[in-house]
């Protein structure tokens, strides 16, 4: 089993999960996070920390697409090692449907100078 980030993280990007992760398996895009499935140790401490309920175990129905999605972008985006402020519209967009189509950006997060 592994945990993955789903579309509710898009345009919210809460990072509370990053601070509790013991293996630094979160990667940061411009407007969401992903978990590297091969690095996740399945401890589950991140899941209850996500205010947007965007982190799910891959044992739930229809999660294979999210495992593939997380794997792909974890290999393209930089690792995130500490929490940051959520996106400006996080509260407003939390729970919005179809965010993968309407809000997702493939760009990596801007790395700190």
Rosetta silent file (secondary structure, phi, psi, omega in degrees, C-alpha in Angstrom):
SEQUENCE: XXXXXXXXXXXXXXXXXXXXXXXXXXXXXXXXXXXXXXXXXXXXXXXXXXXXXXXXXXXXXXXXXXXXXXXXXXXXXXXXXXXXXXXXXXXXXXXXXXXXXXXXXXXXXXXXX
SCORE:     score description
SCORE:     0.000 S_00000001
   1 L     0.000  151.195  173.268    0.000    0.000    0.000 S_00000001
   2 L  -143.044  166.353  174.200    0.994    3.605   -0.533 S_00000001
   3 E  -106.485  149.324  179.431   -0.659    6.955   -0.053 S_00000001
   4 E  -136.604  158.511  175.872   -1.303    9.357   -2.916 S_00000001
   5 E   -97.314  134.884 -179.077   -2.442   12.934   -3.343 S_00000001
   6 L  -107.770 -176.677 -171.466   -5.658   13.423   -5.294 S_00000001
   7 H   -64.789  -15.995  179.866   -7.184   16.345   -7.149 S_00000001
   8 H   -70.338  -13.777  175.415   -8.557   18.166   -4.122 S_00000001
   9 H   -72.696  -26.395 -176.441   -4.992   19.355   -3.410 S_00000001
  10 L   -58.733  130.670  178.268   -5.000   21.298   -6.676 S_00000001
  11 L    68.386    6.476  173.508   -5.162   25.071   -6.126 S_00000001
  12 L  -112.258  -58.809  177.346   -5.150   24.553   -2.338 S_00000001
  13 L    52.428   54.370  170.008   -1.710   23.050   -1.677 S_00000001
  14 L   -70.486  140.613 -175.201   -1.941   22.700    2.067 S_00000001
  15 L  -120.244   18.446  177.562    1.442   21.469    3.288 S_00000001
  16 H   -55.705  -34.435 -178.767    0.685   20.311    6.844 S_00000001
  17 H   -61.537  -33.108 -175.773    1.420   16.771    5.613 S_00000001
  18 H   -62.960  -41.112 -177.100    5.021   17.618    4.772 S_00000001
  19 H   -67.227  -25.121 -178.637    6.010   18.337    8.368 S_00000001
  20 H   -95.720  -11.132 -177.472    4.853   14.925    9.635 S_00000001
  21 L   -70.767  121.168 -178.448    6.309   12.809    6.827 S_00000001
  22 L   -79.236   -9.325 -175.447    9.281   10.813    8.177 S_00000001
  23 L  -122.963    7.343  176.909   10.756   10.066    4.729 S_00000001
  24 L    52.884   54.551 -178.334   10.391   13.308    2.729 S_00000001
  25 L  -103.412   12.718  177.114    8.391   11.738   -0.085 S_00000001
  26 E   -93.304  140.700  179.304    6.341   14.834   -0.999 S_00000001
  27 E  -126.684  146.754 -169.098    7.094   16.744   -4.192 S_00000001
  28 E  -115.099  123.389  170.715    5.834   20.202   -5.031 S_00000001
  29 E   -96.928  179.302 -179.515    4.234   21.495   -8.170 S_00000001
  30 L   -56.536  -39.338 -176.923    3.146   25.034   -8.859 S_00000001
  31 L  -136.370   23.149  173.455   -0.278   24.429   -7.344 S_00000001
  32 L  -165.804  170.956  174.424   -0.313   20.993   -5.682 S_00000001
  33 E  -113.347  159.781  169.601    1.761   18.306   -4.007 S_00000001
  34 E  -136.459  162.792  175.877    2.272   14.656   -4.889 S_00000001
  35 E  -111.058  132.860  175.727    3.696   11.678   -3.007 S_00000001
  36 L   -76.459  113.106 -175.180    6.351    9.495   -4.607 S_00000001
  37 L   -60.753  -29.367 -179.272    4.743    6.026   -4.343 S_00000001
  38 L   -79.767  -16.218 -179.694    8.108    4.240   -4.269 S_00000001
  39 L  -100.248  -22.379  179.533    9.363    6.402   -1.381 S_00000001
  40 L   -64.604  133.000  179.958    6.219    6.370    0.762 S_00000001
  41 L   -99.363   11.552  173.977    6.558    3.922    3.671 S_00000001
  42 L    63.478   29.434 -178.707    2.792    3.642    4.123 S_00000001
  43 L   -75.499  -28.196  176.142    2.828    5.008    7.667 S_00000001
  44 L    80.134    3.776 -177.956   -0.326    7.056    7.066 S_00000001
  45 L   -68.147  -22.248 -179.053    0.595    9.971    9.323 S_00000001
  46 L   -75.322  -33.947 -172.954    0.051   12.437    6.476 S_00000001
  47 H   -55.702  -50.381 -179.253   -3.555   11.504    5.715 S_00000001
  48 H   -72.294  -12.524 -179.856   -5.210   13.023    8.814 S_00000001
  49 H   -81.571  -14.196 -175.692   -3.055   16.168    8.513 S_00000001
  50 L   -83.745  111.223  179.870   -4.563   17.204    5.172 S_00000001
  51 L   -65.831  -20.804 -178.448   -7.340   19.778    5.716 S_00000001
  52 L   -93.437    0.679 -177.939   -8.564   19.211    2.148 S_00000001
  53 L    53.515   41.864 -177.432   -8.846   15.409    2.547 S_00000001
  54 L   -95.882   -8.637 -179.284   -6.713   15.057   -0.588 S_00000001
  55 E  -100.829  124.899 -175.340   -4.442   12.242    0.650 S_00000001
  56 E  -133.503  151.168  173.433   -5.877    8.774    0.193 S_00000001
  57 E   -74.631  147.382 -178.518   -4.574    5.194    0.464 S_00000001
  58 L   -71.976   -2.739  178.449   -4.156    3.431   -2.861 S_00000001
  59 L   -81.928   -9.376  176.304   -6.419    0.634   -1.605 S_00000001
  60 L   -74.458  157.601  179.891   -9.508    2.778   -2.176 S_00000001
  61 L   -59.605  143.812  174.178  -11.434    2.319   -5.458 S_00000001
  62 L    63.507   27.771 -179.513  -10.088    4.053   -8.586 S_00000001
  63 L   -90.526  -13.013 -178.254   -6.772    5.069   -7.009 S_00000001
  64 H   -57.161  -39.035  178.736   -4.521    3.459   -9.644 S_00000001
  65 H   -62.690  -33.651  179.920   -4.795    6.584  -11.827 S_00000001
  66 H   -77.403  -30.442  173.794   -3.606    8.670   -8.851 S_00000001
  67 H   -62.653  -47.725  178.969   -0.681    6.334   -8.171 S_00000001
  68 H   -62.186  -43.957  179.106    0.424    6.815  -11.785 S_00000001
  69 H   -60.276  -50.107 -179.714   -0.188   10.575  -11.583 S_00000001
  70 H   -61.485  -42.698  179.094    1.808   10.917   -8.327 S_00000001
  71 H   -59.115  -48.630 -177.231    4.659    8.790   -9.710 S_00000001
  72 H   -58.667  -50.998 -174.014    4.906   10.883  -12.869 S_00000001
  73 H   -79.728  -24.227  174.571    5.025   14.273  -11.190 S_00000001
  74 H   -64.665  -27.557  178.898    7.199   13.179   -8.252 S_00000001
  75 L   -83.445  -11.373 -178.621    9.868   12.447  -10.832 S_00000001
  76 L  -107.630  -26.788 -172.945    9.512   15.917  -12.382 S_00000001
  77 L  -101.844  158.185  178.437    9.001   18.212   -9.385 S_00000001
  78 E   -75.470  150.742  175.620   11.346   19.188   -6.521 S_00000001
  79 E   -66.978  146.657  175.063   11.043   17.610   -3.093 S_00000001
  80 L  -114.934  128.553 -172.228    9.398   19.778   -0.424 S_00000001
  81 L  -110.168  -12.381  178.037   10.897   19.453    3.052 S_00000001
  82 L  -148.499  157.523 -175.453    8.907   21.903    5.175 S_00000001
  83 L   -70.162  157.054  178.385    5.450   23.382    5.247 S_00000001
  84 L  -135.826  172.264  175.579    4.478   26.617    3.558 S_00000001
  85 L   -68.188  145.273  175.835    1.390   28.791    3.518 S_00000001
  86 L   -67.506  169.924  178.691   -1.505   27.395    1.440 S_00000001
  87 L   -65.995  155.367 -175.122   -2.470   29.049   -1.804 S_00000001
  88 L   -55.689  -39.367 -177.649   -4.441   32.303   -1.576 S_00000001
  89 L   -99.403   19.018 -174.333   -7.749   30.786   -2.716 S_00000001
  90 H   -54.871  -49.699 -177.657   -7.315   27.467   -0.881 S_00000001
  91 H   -62.922  -42.268 -179.030  -10.347   27.807    1.354 S_00000001
  92 H   -65.997  -38.349 -174.958  -12.570   28.983   -1.491 S_00000001
  93 H   -92.309   -8.907  178.844  -11.472   26.211   -3.876 S_00000001
  94 L   -58.580  124.300  179.052  -11.377   23.352   -1.368 S_00000001
  95 L    88.135   -3.922  177.847  -13.852   20.738   -2.554 S_00000001
  96 L   -62.828  138.300 -179.236  -14.390   22.287   -5.984 S_00000001
  97 L   -83.746  157.200  174.017  -15.099   19.624   -8.597 S_00000001
  98 L    63.191   30.450 -178.031  -13.131   18.986  -11.794 S_00000001
  99 H   -67.710  -25.702  178.414   -9.992   20.770  -10.558 S_00000001
 100 H   -61.524  -40.975 -179.683   -7.719   18.473  -12.572 S_00000001
 101 H   -79.659  -38.347 -170.625   -9.198   19.865  -15.780 S_00000001
 102 H   -94.517  -23.137 -172.981   -9.805   23.448  -14.675 S_00000001
 103 L  -130.036  -12.652 -172.573   -6.917   24.349  -12.338 S_00000001
 104 L   -67.630  137.807  174.123   -4.027   21.866  -12.590 S_00000001
 105 L  -121.354  131.875  177.630   -0.565   23.087  -13.589 S_00000001
 106 L   -80.086   -7.299 -176.563    2.216   20.690  -14.627 S_00000001
 107 L   -67.190  143.446  173.609    4.840   23.293  -13.731 S_00000001
 108 E   -72.123  162.374  175.695    7.163   22.534  -10.813 S_00000001
 109 L   -64.980  150.721  174.583    7.156   24.799   -7.790 S_00000001
 110 L   -71.914  127.277 -179.230    9.475   27.763   -7.959 S_00000001
 111 L   -79.974  142.421 -179.638   12.545   26.838   -5.994 S_00000001
 112 L   -63.910  142.216 -179.039   13.663   29.229   -3.285 S_00000001
 113 L   -77.966    0.000    0.000   16.658   31.336   -4.196 S_00000001
